[in-house]
Coordinates of C-alpha atoms and ligand atoms in Angstrom, one line a residue:
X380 CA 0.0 0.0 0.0
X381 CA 1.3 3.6 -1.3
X382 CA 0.5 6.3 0.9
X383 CA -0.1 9.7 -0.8
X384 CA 0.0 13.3 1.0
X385 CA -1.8 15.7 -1.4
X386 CA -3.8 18.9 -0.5
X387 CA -7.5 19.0 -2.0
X388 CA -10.9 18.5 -1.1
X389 CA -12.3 15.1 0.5
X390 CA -15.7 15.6 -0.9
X391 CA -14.3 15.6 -4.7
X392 CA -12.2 13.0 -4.1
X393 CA -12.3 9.9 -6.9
X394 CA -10.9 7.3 -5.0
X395 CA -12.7 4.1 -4.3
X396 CA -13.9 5.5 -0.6
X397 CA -13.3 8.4 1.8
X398 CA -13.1 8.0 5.3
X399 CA -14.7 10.7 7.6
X400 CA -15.4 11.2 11.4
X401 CA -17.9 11.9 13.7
X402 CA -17.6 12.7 18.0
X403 CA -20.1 11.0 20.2
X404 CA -22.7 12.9 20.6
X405 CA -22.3 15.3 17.6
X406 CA -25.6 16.0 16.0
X407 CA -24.6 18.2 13.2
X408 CA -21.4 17.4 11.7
X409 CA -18.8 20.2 10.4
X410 CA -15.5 20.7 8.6
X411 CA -14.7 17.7 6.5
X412 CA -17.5 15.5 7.6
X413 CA -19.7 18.2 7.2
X414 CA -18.8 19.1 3.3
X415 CA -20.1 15.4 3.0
X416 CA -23.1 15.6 4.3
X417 CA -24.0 18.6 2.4
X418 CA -22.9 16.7 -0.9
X419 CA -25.1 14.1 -0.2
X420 CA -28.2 16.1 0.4
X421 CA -27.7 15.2 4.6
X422 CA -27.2 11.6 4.3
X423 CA -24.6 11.8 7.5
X424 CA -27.1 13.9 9.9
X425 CA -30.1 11.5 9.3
X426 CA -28.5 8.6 9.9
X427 CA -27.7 10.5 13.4
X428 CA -31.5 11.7 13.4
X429 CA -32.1 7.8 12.9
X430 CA -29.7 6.5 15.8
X431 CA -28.0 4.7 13.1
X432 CA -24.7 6.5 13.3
X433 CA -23.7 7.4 16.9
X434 CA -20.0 8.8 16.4
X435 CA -18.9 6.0 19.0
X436 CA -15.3 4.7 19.4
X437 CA -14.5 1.8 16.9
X438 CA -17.5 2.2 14.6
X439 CA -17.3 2.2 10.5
X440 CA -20.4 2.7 8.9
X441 CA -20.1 2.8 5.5
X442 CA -22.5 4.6 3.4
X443 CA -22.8 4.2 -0.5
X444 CA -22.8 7.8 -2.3
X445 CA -25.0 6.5 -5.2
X446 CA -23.5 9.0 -7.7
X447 CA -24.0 12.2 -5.1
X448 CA -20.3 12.6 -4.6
X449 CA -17.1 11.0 -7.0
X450 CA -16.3 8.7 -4.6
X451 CA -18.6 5.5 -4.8
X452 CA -18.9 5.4 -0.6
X453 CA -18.0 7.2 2.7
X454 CA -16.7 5.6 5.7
X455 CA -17.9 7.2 9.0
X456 CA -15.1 6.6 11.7
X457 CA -16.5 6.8 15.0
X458 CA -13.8 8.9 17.3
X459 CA -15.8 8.0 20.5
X460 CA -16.1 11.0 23.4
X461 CA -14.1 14.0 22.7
X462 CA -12.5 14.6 25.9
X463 CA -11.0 11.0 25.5
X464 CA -9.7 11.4 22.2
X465 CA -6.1 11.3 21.3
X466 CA -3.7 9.8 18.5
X467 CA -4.8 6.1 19.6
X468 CA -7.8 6.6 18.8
X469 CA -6.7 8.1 15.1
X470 CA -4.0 4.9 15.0
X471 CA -6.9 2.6 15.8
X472 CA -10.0 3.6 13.4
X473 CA -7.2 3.5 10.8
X474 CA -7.0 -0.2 10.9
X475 CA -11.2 -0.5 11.3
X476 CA -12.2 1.7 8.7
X477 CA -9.6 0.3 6.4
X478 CA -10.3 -3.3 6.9
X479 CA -14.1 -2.2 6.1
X480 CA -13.3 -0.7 3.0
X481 CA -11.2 -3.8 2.0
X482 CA -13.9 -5.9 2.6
X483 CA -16.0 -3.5 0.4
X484 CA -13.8 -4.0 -2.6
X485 CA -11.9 -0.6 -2.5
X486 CA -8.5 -0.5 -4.0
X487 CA -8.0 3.0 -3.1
X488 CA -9.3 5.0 -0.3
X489 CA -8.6 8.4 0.7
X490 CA -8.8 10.0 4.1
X491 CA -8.7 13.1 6.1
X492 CA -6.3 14.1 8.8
X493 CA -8.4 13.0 11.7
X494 CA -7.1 14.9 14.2
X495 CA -5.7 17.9 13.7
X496 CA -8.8 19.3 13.0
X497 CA -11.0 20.3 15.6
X498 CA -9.3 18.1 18.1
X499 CA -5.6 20.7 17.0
X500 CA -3.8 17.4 17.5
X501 CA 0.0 18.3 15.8
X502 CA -0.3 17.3 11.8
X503 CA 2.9 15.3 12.6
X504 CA 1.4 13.1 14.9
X505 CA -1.7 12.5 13.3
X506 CA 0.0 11.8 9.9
X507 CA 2.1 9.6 12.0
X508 CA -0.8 7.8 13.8
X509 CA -2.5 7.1 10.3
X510 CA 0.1 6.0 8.9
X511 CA 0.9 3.4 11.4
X512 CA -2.8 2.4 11.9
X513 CA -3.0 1.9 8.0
X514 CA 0.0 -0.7 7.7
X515 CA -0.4 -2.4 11.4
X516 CA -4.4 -2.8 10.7
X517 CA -4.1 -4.1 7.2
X518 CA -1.6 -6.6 7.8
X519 CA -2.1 -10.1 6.8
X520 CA 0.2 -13.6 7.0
X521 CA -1.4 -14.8 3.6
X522 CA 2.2 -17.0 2.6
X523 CA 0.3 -20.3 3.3
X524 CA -3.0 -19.6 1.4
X525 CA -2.0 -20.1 -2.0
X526 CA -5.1 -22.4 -2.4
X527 CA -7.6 -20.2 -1.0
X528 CA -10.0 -18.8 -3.5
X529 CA -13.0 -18.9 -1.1
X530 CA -11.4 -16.3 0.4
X531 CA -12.8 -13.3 -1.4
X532 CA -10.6 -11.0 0.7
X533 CA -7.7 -13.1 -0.2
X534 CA -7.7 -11.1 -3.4
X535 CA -8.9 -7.8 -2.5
X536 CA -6.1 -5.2 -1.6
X537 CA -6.0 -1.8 -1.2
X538 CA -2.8 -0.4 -3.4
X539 CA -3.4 3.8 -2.1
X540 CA -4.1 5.7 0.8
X541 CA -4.4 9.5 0.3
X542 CA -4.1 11.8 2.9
X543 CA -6.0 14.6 1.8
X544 CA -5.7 17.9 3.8
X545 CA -7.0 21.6 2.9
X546 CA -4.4 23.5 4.2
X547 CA -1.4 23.3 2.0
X548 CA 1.1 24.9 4.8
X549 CA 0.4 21.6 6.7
X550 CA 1.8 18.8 3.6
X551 CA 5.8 19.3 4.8
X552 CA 4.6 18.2 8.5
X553 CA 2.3 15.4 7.4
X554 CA 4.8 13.4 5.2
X555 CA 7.5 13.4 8.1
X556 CA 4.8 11.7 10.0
X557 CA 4.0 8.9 7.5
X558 CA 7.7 8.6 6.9
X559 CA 8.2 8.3 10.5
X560 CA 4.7 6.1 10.7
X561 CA 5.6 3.9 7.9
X562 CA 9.0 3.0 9.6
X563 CA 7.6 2.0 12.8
X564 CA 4.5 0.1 11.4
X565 CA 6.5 -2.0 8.9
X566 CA 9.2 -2.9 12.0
X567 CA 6.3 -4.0 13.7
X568 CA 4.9 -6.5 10.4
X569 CA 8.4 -7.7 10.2
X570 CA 7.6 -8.6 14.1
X571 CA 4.7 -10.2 13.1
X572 CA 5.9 -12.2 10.3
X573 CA 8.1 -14.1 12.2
X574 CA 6.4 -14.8 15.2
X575 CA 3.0 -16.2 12.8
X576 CA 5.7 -18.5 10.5
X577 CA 5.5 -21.7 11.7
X578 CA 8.1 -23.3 13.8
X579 CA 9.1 -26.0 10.9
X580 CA 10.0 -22.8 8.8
X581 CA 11.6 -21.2 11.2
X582 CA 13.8 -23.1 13.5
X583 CA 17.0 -20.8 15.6
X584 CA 19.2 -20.8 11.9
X585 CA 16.1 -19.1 9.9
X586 CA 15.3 -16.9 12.7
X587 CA 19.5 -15.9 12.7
X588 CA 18.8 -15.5 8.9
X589 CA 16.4 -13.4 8.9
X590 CA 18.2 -10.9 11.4
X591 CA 21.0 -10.9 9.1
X592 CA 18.3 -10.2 6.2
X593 CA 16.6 -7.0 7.8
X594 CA 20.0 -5.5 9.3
X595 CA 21.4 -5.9 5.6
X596 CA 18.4 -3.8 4.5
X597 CA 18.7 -1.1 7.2
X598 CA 22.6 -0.9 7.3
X599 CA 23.9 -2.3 10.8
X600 CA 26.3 -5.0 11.3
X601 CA 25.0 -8.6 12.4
X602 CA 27.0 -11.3 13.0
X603 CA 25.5 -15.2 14.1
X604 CA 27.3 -17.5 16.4
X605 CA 26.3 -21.2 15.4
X606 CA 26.0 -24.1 18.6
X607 CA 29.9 -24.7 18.1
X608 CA 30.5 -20.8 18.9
X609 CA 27.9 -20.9 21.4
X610 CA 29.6 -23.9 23.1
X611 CA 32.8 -22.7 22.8
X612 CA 31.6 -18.8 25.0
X613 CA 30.3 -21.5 27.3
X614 CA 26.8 -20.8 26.9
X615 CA 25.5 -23.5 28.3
X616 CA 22.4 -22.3 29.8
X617 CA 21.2 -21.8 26.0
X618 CA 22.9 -25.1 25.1
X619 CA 21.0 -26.8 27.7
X620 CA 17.7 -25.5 26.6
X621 CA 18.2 -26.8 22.7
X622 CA 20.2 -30.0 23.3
X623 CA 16.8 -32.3 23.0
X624 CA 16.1 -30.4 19.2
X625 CA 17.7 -31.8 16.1
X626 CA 17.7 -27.9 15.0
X627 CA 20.6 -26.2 17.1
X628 CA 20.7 -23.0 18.9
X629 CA 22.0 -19.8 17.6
X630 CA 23.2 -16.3 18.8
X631 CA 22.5 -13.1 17.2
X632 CA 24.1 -10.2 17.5
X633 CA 22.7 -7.0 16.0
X634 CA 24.7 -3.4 16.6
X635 CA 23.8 -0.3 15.5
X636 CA 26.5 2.8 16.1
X637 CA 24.6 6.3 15.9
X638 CA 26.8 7.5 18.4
X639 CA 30.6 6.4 17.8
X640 CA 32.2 9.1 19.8
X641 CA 30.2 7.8 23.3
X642 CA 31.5 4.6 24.6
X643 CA 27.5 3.8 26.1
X644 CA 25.5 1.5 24.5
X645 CA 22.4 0.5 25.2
X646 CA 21.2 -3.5 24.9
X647 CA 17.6 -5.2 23.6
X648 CA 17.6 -9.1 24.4
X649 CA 14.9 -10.7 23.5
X650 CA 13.8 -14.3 23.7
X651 CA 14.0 -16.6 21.0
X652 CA 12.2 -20.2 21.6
X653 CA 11.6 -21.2 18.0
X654 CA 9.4 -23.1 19.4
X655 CA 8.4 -24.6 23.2
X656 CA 6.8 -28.0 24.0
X657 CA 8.0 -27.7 27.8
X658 CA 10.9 -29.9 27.0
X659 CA 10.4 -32.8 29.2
X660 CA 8.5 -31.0 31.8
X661 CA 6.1 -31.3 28.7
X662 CA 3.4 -28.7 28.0
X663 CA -0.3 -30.0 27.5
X664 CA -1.3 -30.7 24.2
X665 CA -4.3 -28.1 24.2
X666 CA -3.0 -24.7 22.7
X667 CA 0.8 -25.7 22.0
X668 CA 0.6 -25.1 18.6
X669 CA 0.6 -21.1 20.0
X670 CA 4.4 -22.0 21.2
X671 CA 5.7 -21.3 18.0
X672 CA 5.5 -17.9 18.8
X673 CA 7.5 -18.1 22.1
X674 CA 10.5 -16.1 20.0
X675 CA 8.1 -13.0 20.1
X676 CA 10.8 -11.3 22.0
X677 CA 13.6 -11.7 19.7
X678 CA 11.2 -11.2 16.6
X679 CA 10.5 -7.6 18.3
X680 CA 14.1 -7.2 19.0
X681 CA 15.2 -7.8 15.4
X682 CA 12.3 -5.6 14.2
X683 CA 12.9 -2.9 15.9
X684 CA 16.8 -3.1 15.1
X685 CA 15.4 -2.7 11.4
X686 CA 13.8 0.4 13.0
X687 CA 16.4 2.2 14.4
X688 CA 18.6 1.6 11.7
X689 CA 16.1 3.0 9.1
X690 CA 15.6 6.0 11.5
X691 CA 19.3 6.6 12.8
X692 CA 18.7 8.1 16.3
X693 CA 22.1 9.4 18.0
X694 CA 22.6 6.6 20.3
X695 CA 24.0 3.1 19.9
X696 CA 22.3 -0.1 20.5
X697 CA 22.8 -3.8 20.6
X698 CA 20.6 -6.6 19.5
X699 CA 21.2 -10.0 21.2
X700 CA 19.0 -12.9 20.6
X701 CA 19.6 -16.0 22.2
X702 CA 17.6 -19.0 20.1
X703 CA 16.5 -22.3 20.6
X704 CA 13.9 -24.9 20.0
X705 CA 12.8 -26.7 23.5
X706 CA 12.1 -30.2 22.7
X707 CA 12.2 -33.3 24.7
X708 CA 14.2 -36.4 23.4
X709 CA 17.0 -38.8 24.5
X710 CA 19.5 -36.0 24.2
X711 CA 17.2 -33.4 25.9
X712 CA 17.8 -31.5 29.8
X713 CA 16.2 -33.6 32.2
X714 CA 14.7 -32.2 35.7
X715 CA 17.5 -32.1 38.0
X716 CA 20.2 -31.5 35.7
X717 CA 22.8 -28.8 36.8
X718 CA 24.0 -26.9 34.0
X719 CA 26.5 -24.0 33.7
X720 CA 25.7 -20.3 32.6
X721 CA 28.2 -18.0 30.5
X722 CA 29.3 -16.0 33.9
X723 CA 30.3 -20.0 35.8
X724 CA 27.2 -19.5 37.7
X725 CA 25.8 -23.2 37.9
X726 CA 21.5 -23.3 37.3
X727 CA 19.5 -27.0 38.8
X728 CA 17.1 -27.1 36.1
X729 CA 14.0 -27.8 38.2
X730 CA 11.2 -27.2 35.6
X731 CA 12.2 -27.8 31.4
X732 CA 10.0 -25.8 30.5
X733 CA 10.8 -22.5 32.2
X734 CA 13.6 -22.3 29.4
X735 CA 13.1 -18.5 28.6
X736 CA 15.0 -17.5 31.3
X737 CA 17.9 -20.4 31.2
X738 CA 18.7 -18.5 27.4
X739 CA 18.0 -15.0 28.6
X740 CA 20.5 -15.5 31.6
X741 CA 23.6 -16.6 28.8
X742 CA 22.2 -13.4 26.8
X743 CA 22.6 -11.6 29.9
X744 CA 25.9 -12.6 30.8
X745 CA 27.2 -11.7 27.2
X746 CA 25.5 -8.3 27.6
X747 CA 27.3 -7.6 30.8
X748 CA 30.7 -8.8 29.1
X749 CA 29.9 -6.5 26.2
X750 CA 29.4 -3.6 29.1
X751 CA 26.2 -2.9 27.9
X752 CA 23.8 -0.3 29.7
X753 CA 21.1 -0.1 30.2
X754 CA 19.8 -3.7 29.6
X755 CA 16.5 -4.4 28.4
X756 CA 15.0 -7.9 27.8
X757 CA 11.6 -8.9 26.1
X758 CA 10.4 -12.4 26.6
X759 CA 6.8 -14.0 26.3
X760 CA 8.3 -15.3 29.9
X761 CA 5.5 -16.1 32.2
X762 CA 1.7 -17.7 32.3
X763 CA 1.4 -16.3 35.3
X764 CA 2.0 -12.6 33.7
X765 CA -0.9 -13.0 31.1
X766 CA -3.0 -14.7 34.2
X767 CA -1.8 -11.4 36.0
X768 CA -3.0 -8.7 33.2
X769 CA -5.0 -10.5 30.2
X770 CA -4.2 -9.0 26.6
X771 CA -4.7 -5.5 27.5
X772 CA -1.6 -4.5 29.3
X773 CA 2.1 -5.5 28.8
X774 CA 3.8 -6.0 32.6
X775 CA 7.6 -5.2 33.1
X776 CA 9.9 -5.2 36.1
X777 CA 13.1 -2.6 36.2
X778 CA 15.5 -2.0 38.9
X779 CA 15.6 2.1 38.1
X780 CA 12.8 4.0 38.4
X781 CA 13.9 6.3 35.5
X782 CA 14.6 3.9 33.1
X783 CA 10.8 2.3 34.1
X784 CA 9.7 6.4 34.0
X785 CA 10.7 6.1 29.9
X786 CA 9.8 2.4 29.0
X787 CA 5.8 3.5 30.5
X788 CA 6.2 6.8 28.2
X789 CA 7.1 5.1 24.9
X790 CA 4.5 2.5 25.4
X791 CA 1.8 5.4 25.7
X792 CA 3.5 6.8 22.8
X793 CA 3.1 3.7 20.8
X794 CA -0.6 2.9 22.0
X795 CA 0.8 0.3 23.4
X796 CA -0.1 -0.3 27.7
X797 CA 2.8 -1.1 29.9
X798 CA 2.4 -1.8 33.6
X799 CA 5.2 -1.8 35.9
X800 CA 5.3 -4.9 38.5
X801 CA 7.7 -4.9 41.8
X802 CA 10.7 -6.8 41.6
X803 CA 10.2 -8.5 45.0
X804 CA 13.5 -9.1 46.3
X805 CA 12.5 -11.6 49.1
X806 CA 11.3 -14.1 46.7
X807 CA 14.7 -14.7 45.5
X808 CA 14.9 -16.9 48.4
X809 CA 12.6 -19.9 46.5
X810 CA 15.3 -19.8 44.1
X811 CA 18.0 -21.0 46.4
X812 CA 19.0 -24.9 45.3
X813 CA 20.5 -27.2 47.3
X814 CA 23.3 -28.5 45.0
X815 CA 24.0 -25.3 42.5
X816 CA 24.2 -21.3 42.9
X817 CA 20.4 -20.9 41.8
X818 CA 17.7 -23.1 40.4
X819 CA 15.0 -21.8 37.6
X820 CA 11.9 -22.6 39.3
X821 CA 10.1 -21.2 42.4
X822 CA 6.6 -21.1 44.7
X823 CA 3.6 -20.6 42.0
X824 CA 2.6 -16.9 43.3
X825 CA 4.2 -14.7 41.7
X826 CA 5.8 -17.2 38.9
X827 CA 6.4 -13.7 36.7
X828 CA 8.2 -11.9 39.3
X829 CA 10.4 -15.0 40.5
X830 CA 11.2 -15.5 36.9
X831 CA 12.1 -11.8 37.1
X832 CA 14.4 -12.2 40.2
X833 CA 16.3 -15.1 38.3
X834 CA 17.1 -13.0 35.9
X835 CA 18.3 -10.1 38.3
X836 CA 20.1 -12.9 39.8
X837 CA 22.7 -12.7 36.6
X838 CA 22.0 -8.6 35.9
X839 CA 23.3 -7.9 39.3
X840 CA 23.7 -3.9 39.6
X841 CA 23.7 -3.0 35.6
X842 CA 20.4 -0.9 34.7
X843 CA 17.9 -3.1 34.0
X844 CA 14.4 -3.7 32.7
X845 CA 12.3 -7.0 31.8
X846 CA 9.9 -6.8 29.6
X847 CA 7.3 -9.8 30.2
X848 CA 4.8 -10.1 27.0
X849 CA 3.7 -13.4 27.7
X850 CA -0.5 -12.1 27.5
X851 CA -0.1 -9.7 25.2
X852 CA 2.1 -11.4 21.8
X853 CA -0.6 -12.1 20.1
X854 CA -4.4 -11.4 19.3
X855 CA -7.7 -13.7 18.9
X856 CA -9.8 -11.2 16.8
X857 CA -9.1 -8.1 14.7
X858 CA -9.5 -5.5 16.9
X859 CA -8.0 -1.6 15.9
X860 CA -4.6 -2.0 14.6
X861 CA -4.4 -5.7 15.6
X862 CA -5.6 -8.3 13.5
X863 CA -5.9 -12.1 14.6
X864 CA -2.2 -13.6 15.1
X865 CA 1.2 -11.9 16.0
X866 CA -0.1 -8.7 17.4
X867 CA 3.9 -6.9 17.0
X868 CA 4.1 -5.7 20.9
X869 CA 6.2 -4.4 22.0
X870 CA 8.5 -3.4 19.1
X871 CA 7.4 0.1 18.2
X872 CA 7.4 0.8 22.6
X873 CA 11.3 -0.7 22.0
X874 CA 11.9 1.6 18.8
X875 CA 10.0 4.9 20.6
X876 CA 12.1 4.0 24.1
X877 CA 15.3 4.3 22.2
X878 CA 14.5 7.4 20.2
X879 CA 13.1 9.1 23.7
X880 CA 17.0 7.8 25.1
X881 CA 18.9 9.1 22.0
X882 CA 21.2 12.9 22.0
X883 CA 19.0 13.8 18.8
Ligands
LIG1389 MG1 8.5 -22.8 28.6
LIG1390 ZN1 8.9 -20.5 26.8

């Protein structure tokens, strides 16, 4: 999909459908919305008379123009109450009303700048928020349909949004913001596309691969340790966890250098179970085909690499991305094992299938090695973090309160809800093992801040945050900008948290 900036006049507008909005509670629509009405002889305020069109949040009606206007239909986007309106809303009806107009066959739709309007949102921001609404909400993972001609949607596609605005002063400000938009959003699909391939396609080597891919295209350096390299660092925490897969792990390393004269730089881990049966301690069948996106953390990780490289904030940042597939077998870790971390620390594997931390705590140690600062990792660690918050709210844990100030910030910049959890330094003390320096399971309550405290365990003092997405990696309906499958959280909250951190 191209997205056009052009100044003109919504109402005259040829393309396939225009997308306008109403407020709750409006009776009488103005500006842009209004113009519509008027051109179709007050379609817009009867179907308010009529109670058919409310203006509330998340609604799309779409009305057919019947030859009134150039455009064969209008899309009404609800914007809900106006007091609660901001650019989330704009991001989200983006994805709604496009989706609708899909469905309805259009090829080309053209919208206003909802927004900056009567709400005086900044044109940047809005452009931005369309933008990234239009690429997130139109995604689809279509690579395995080739047989699928039921599926009418299958073929429809829209190939142009315009963003039409009135006031020509305002075009400069709008295409920064679907530049900036378009980066984010596509970081975000590339997310997606890897957590929805299957596991068979994408065992720890394709996931290395396509790190090195992406990096290539934005311009930073990636290199791949294979299980011999990852042996030899003695890694055997991450060894440990894919020595029961015939598909071995790998190590990515991603750096980007937007700041070569500072000798900072930052770290992004994230978790990379290609896929995770439990291991021995094996998972119940119901539901484990949804493991194969337990490498959501690395998949945001890589994507928002791709990001930062396209955007090239002053700062420098790492990539590491430990991988494995957890599976059990003759060869595979067995409950009780001891096995050895990068820093010497020795782990009693107590539970195989609380492996996400066992990989995260080598990543950790390289990290540390590699004096990185602050360290943040992203891992679909914990049930008991989507028990704790559902799919509407992302939890973390850090050990600095400013660093935790800035992660909550770029997730409300992103849309994208981030709740801070304690890091509970008592509960370290189910951790202790009688036979090695820590073990990987604890007591039940509060599984997702145990799992935090072994990770601190191997942080020590180094600025830290954990990022647990365990509720929130993927979606069971299309819903705003998500659609059913990889829902891309929290890459674009990784990409705005480095920008917020960067000199410029
Ligand atoms: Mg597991
Ligand atoms: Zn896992």
């Amino acid at each position: 999909m191209e997205i056009k900036v052009e100044s003109g006049d919504i109402a005259k507008h040829s393309a396939k459908a225009v997308i306008v909005n109403l407020f709750d509670g409006v009776k009488s629509p103005g500006g842009a919305t209004g113009a519509v009405d008027k051109a179709l002889d007050g379609a817009i305020s009867n179907l308010i008379e009529d109670g058919e069109l409310k203006g509330k949040r998340g609604g799309a009606l779409l009305i057919h123009t019947l030859g009134r206007m150039p455009s064969p239909r209008v899309i009404v986007a609800g914007l809900g109450k106006e007091d609660k309106f901001d650019v989330n809303v704009v991001r989200s009806l983006m994805g709604t009303t496009l989706r609708r107009a899909r469905a309805a066959g259009a090829s080309s739709v053209a919208t206003i700048l909802h927004g900056a309007g009567i709400a005086g949102l900044d044109a940047t921001a809005c452009a931005q928020a369309i933008a990234e609404g239009a690429i997130l909400g139109t995604y689809r993972f279509r690579r395995y349909k080739y047989n699928d001609n039921d599926d009418e949607n299958a073929t429809k596609a829209i190939d142009t949004l315009h963003i039409v605005e009135s006031d020509e002063s305002k075009l400069a400000a709008i295409r920064e913001g679907v530049e900036r938009g378009t980066i984010l959003a596509t970081a975000a699909n590339h997310t997606r596309d890897m957590a929805n391939e299957p596991a068979n396609a994408l065992p720890p080597a394709a996931l290395a691969e396509r790190a090195q891919e992406l990096s290539k295209d934005a311009g930073i350096e990636c290199e791949v340790f294979d299980e011999k390299k990852v042996q030899d660092l003695g890694m055997g925490a991450l060894m440990s966890v894919g020595i029961g897969s015939e598909k071995p792990p790998r190590f990515v390393i991603m750096k980007y250098r937007g700041d070569p004269d500072s000798d900072e730089t930052m770290g992004l881990l994230g978790k990379g179970i290609t896929f995770d049966s439990g291991g021995i301690s094996i998972k119940p069948a119901a539901g484990m085909e949804a493991m194969k996106g337990d490498m959501s953390g690395a998949a945001a990780v890589i994507g928002a690499m791709w990001a930062i490289g396209k955007l090239k904030p002053k700062i420098n940042v790492t990539g590491l991305v430990p991988s494995a597939e957890n599976m059990p077998s003759g060869s595979a870790t067995k409950p009780g094992d001891v096995v050895k971390a990068m820093n010497g620390k020795t782990i009693e594997v107590i539970n195989t299938d609380a492996e996400g931390r066992l990989i995260l705590a080598d990543a950790i140690c390289y990290a540390k090695e590699q004096k990185l600062s602050p360290i943040v990792d992203v891992a679909t660690l914990t049930g008991a973090m989507a028990v704790a918050l559902g799919p509407g709210a992302t939890g973390y844990m850090s050990s600095d309160d400013s660093l935790a100030e800035a992660i909550k910030a770029a997730g409300e910049t992103s849309g994208e809800l981030l709740w801070r959890f304690p890091l509970i330094d008592d509960y370290a003390e189910g951790l202790k093992s009688n036979i090695a320096d820590i073990k990987n399971t604890g007591n039940r309550w509060g599984g997702a801040i145990i799992a935090a405290k072994f990770l601190h365990f191997f942080v020590e003092d180094t600025v830290w945050a954990h990022i647990d997405m365990a509720g929130t990696d993927d979606s069971d309906k299309d819903k705003g900008v998500y659609v059913k499958g990889s829902t891309g959280i929290p890459t674009r909250t990784l990409v705005n948290l480095v920008l917020g951190m960067a000199k410029g």
